[in-house]
mmCIF file of C-alpha atoms in Angstrom:
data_model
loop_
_atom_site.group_PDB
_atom_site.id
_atom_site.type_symbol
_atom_site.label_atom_id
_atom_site.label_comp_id
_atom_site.label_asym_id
_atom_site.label_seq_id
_atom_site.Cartn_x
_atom_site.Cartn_y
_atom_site.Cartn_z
ATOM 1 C CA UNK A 1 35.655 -46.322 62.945
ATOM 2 C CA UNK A 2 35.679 -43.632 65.775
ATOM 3 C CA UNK A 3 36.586 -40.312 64.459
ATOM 4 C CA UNK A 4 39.173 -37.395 65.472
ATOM 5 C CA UNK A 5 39.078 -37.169 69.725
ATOM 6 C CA UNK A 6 40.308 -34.396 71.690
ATOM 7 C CA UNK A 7 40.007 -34.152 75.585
ATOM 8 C CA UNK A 8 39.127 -32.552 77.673
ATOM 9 C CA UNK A 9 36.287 -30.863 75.773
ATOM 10 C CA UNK A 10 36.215 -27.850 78.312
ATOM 11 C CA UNK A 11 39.411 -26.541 80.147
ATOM 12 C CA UNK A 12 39.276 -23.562 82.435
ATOM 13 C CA UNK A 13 42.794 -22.342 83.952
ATOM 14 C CA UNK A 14 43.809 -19.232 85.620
ATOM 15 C CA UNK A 15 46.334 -16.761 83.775
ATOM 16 C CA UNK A 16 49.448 -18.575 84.155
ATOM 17 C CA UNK A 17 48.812 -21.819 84.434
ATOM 18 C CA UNK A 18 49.618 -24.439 81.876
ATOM 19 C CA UNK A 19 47.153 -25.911 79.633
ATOM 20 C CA UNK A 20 47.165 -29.830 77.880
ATOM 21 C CA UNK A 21 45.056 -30.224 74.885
ATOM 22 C CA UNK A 22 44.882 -33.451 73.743
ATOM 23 C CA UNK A 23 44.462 -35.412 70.076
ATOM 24 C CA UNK A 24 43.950 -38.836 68.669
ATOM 25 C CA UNK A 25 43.888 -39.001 65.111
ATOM 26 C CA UNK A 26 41.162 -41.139 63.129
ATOM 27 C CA UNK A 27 42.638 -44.449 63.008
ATOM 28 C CA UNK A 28 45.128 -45.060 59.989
ATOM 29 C CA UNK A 29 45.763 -41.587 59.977
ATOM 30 C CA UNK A 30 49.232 -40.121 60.380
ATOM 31 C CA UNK A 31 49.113 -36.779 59.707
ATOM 32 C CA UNK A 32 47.397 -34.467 62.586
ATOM 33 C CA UNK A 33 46.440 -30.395 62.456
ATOM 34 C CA UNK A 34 45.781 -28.056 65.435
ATOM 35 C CA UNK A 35 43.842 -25.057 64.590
ATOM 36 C CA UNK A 36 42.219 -22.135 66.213
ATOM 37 C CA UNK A 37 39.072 -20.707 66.154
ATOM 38 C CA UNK A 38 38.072 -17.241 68.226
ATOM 39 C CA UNK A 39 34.136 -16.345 68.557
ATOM 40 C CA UNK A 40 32.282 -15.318 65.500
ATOM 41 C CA UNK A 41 35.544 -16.048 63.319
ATOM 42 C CA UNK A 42 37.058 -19.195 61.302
ATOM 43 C CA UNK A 43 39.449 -21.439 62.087
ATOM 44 C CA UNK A 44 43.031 -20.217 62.386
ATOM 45 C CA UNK A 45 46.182 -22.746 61.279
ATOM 46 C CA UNK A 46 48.446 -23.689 64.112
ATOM 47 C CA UNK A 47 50.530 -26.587 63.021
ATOM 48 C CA UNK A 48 51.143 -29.284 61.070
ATOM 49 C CA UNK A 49 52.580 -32.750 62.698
ATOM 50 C CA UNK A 50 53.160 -36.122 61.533
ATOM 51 C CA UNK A 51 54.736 -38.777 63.722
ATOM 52 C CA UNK A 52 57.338 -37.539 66.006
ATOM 53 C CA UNK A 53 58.170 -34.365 63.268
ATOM 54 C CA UNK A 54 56.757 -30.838 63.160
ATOM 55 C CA UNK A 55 56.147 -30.332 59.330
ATOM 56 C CA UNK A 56 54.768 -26.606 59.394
ATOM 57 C CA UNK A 57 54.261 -24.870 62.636
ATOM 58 C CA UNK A 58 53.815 -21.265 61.024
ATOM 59 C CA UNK A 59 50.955 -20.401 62.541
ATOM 60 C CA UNK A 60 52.367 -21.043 65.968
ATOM 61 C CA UNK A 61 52.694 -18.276 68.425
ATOM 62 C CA UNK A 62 56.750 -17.701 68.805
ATOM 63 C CA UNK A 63 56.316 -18.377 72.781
ATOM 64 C CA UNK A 64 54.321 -19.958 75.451
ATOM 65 C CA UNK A 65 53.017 -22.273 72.507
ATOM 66 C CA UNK A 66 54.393 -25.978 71.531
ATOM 67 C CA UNK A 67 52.792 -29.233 69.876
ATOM 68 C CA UNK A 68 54.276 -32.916 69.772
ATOM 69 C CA UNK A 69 52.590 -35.744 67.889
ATOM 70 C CA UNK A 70 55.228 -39.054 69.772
ATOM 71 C CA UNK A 71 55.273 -42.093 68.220
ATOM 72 C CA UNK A 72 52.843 -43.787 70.769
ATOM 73 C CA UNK A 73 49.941 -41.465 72.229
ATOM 74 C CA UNK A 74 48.279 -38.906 71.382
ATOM 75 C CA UNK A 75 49.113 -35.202 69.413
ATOM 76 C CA UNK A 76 49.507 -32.642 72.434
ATOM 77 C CA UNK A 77 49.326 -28.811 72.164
ATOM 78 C CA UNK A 78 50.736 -27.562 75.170
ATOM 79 C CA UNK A 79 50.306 -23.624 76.351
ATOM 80 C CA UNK A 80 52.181 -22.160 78.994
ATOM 81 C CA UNK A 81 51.762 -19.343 80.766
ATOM 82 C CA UNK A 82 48.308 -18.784 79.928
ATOM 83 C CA UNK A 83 46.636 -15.180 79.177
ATOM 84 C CA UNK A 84 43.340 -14.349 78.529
ATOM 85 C CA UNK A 85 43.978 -13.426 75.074
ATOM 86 C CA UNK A 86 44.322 -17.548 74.601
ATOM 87 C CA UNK A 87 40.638 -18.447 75.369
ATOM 88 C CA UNK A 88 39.324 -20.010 72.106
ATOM 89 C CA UNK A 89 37.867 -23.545 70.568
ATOM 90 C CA UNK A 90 41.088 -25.516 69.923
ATOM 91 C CA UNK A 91 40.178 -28.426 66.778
ATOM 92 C CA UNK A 92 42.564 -30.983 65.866
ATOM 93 C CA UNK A 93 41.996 -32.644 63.155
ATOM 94 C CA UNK A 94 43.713 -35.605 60.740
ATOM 95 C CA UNK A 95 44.265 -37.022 57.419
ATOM 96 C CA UNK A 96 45.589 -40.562 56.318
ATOM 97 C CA UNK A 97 48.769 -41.558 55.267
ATOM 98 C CA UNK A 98 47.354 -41.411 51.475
ATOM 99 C CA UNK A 99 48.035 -38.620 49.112
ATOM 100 C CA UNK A 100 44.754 -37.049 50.311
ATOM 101 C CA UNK A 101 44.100 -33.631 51.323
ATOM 102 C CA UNK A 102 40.578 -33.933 53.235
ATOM 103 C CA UNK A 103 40.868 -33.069 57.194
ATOM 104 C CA UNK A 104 38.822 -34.835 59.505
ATOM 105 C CA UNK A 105 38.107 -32.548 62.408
ATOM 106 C CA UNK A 106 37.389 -33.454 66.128
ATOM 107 C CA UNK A 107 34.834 -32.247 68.099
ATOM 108 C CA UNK A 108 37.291 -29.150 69.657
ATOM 109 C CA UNK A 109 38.677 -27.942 73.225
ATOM 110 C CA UNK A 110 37.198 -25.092 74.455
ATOM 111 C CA UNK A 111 39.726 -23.139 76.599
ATOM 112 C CA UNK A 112 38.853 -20.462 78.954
ATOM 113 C CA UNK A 113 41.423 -18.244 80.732
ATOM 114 C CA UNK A 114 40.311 -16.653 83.979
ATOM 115 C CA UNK B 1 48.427 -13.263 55.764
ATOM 116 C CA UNK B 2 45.649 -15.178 53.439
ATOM 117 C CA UNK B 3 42.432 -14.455 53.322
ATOM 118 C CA UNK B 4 39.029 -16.328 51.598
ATOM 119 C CA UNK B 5 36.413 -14.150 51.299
ATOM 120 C CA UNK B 6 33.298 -15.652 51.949
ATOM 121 C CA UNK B 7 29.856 -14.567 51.504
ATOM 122 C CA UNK B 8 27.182 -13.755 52.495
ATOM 123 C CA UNK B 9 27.955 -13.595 56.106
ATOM 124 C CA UNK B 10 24.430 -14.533 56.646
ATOM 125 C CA UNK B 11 21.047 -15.871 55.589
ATOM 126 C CA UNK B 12 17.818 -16.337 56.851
ATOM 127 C CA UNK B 13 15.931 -18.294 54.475
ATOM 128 C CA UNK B 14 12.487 -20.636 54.272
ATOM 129 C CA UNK B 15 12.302 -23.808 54.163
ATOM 130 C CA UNK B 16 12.399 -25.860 50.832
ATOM 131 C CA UNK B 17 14.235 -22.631 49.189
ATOM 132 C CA UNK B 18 17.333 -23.013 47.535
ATOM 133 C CA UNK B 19 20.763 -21.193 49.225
ATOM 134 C CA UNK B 20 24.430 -20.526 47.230
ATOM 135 C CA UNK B 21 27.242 -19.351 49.023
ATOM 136 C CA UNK B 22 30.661 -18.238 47.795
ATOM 137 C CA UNK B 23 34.266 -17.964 48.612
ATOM 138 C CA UNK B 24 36.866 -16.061 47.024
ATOM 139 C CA UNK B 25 40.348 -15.475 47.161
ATOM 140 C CA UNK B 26 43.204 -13.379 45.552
ATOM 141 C CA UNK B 27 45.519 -16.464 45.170
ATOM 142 C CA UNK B 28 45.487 -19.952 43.374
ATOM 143 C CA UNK B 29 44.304 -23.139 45.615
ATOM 144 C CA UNK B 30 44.813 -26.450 44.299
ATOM 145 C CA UNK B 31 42.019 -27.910 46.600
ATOM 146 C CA UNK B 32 38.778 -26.370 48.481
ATOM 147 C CA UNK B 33 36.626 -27.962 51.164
ATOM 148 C CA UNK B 34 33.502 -27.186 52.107
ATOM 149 C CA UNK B 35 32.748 -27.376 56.116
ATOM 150 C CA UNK B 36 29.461 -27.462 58.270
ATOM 151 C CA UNK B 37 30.140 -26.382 62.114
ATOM 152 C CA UNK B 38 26.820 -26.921 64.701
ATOM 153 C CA UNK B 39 27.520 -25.160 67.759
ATOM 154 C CA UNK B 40 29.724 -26.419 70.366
ATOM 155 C CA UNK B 41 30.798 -28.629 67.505
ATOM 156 C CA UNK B 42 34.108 -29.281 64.967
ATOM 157 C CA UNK B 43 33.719 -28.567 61.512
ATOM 158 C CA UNK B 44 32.175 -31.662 59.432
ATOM 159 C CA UNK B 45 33.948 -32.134 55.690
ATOM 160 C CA UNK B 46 30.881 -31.982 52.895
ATOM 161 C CA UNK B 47 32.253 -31.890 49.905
ATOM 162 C CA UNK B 48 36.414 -31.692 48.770
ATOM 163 C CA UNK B 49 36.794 -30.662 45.391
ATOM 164 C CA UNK B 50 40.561 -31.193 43.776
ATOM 165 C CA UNK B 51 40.250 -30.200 39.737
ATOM 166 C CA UNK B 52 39.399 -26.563 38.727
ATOM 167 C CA UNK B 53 35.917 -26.515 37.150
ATOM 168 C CA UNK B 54 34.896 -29.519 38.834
ATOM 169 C CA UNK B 55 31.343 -30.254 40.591
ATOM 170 C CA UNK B 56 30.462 -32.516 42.613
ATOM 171 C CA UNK B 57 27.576 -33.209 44.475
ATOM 172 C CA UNK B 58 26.208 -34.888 47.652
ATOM 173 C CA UNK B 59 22.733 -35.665 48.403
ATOM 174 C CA UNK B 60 21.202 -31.750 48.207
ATOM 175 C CA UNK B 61 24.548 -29.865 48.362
ATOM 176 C CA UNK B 62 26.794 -29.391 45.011
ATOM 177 C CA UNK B 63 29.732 -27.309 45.324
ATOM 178 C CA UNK B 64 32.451 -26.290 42.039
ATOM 179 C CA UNK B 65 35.636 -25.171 42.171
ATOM 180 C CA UNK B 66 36.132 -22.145 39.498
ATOM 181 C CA UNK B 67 38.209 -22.241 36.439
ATOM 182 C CA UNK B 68 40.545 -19.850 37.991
ATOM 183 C CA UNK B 69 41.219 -21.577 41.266
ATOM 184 C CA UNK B 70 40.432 -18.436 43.214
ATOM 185 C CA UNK B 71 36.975 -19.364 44.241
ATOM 186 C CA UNK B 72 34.335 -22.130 45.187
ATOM 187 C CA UNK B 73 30.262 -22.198 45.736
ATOM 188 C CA UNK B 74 28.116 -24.030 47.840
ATOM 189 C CA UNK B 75 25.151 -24.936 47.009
ATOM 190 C CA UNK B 76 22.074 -26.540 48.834
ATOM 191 C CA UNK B 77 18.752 -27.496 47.890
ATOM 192 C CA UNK B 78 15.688 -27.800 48.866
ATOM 193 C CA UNK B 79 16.913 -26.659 52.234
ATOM 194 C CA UNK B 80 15.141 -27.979 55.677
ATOM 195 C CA UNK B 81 15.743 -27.270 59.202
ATOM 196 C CA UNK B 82 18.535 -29.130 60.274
ATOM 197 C CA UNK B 83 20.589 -27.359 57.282
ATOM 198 C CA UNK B 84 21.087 -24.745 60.133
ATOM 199 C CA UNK B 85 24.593 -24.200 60.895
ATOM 200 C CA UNK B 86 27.950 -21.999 60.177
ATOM 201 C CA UNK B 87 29.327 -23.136 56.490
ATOM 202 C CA UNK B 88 32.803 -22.728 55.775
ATOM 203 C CA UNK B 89 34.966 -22.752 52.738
ATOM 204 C CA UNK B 90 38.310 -23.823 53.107
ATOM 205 C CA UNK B 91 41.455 -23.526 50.592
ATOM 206 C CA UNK B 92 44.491 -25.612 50.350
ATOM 207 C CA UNK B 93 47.879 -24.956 48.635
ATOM 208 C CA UNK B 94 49.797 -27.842 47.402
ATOM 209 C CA UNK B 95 53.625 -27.481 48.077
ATOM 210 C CA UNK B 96 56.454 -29.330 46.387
ATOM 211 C CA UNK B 97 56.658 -31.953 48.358
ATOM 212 C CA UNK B 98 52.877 -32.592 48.426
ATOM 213 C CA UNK B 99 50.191 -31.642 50.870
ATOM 214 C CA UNK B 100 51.507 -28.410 52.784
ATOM 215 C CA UNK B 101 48.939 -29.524 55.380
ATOM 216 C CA UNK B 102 47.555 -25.369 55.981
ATOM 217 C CA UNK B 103 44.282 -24.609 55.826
ATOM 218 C CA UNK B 104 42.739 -21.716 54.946
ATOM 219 C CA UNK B 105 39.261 -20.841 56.494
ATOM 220 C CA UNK B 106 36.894 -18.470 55.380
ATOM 221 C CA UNK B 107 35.006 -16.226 57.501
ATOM 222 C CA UNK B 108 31.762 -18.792 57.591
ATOM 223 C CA UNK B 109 28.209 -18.483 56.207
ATOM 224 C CA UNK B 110 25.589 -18.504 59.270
ATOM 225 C CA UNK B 111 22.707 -20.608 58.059
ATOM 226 C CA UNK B 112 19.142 -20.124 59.358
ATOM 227 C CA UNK B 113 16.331 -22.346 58.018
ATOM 228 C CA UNK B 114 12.885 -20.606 59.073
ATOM 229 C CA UNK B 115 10.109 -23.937 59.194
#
């Protein structure tokens, strides 16, 4: 069963270009997470998708930032615009449909701004 | 916004010793999960503990979550070399309508196993 995968795995772009991160949950799981993780810190809560609905996106930056988990494809987190300030590790991760609470992480996106 | 404090920040121990780690927090979680991160890496789940005052154990790591929801330890024994990593604790809130999805992360434990 292959696990959470994101691509690409390293994404430079030059301040205001437009950045694609992409997610594909563990299979049989529904329910996908983006978070985001600076150097030397944790992992910061982005949003919360299941198929085709945003469930919590409070940890979403109010601009620039948007995520979309269709019905066929991939979860995408999409930032436009880029600064500097937006170079991080970006994880996805998943959980199953199940009443389960344990998130599966992938293997991250590592974004740098130029 | 929420916070887990987790501690220590650091530890630089010998092989075959024993490490605990802890994370606190001022509010209630319903669930904790315990995280290993390698460099370059995502975080891989360890443990996920769901009742408060449970234990629960796999292979050398055991981690509880305290009678008063507000904190969770790690703990690892016997450590050996390829124990090194970044540890995190993570808290989740259970909403009305079930799993509110949100994580919250700790700061991270760094991990260094001397042979």
């Amino acid at each position: 069963n292959a696990g959470v995968m994101q691509n690409p795995r390293h994404l430079v772009r030059r301040r205001g270009q437009e950045a694609r991160l992409r997610c594909s949950p563990m299979k049989g799981h529904s329910h996908v997470y983006w978070y985001r993780q600076l150097p030397e810190e944790g992992l910061k809560f982005m949003v919360y998708l299941q198929k085709e609905n945003i469930i919590d996106e409070s940890g979403m930056p109010k601009e620039r930032f948007s995520a979309e988990f269709p019905k066929e494809g991939p979860s995408i987190l999409r930032i436009q615009q880029v600064v500097r300030g937006d170079s991080a590790a970006y994880f996805c991760a998943s959980s199953p449909q199940l009443d389960t609470y344990e998130q599966y992480f992938g293997p991250g996106t590592r974004l740098t701004v130029t | 916004g929420q916070q887990l404090n987790q501690s220590p920040q650091s530890m630089f121990i010998q092989e075959g010793e024993d490490v605990s780690m802890n994370c606190t927090s001022s509010s209630i979680f319903n669930t904790w999960l315990w995280y290993k991160q390698d460099p370059g890496e995502g975080p891989v789940l360890l443990i996920a503990l769901y009742k408060a005052g449970e234990l629960t154990s796999n292979g050398r790591l055991t981690a509880q979550f305290g009678i008063t929801r507000k904190d969770s330890f790690l703990n690892i024994s016997a450590s050996i070399p390829s124990d090194v990593g970044i540890y995190f604790c993570a808290g989740l809130k259970r909403g009305g309508s079930g799993n509110t999805g949100k994580l919250i992360f700790g700061q991270g434990t760094t991990l260094q196993v001397k042979p």
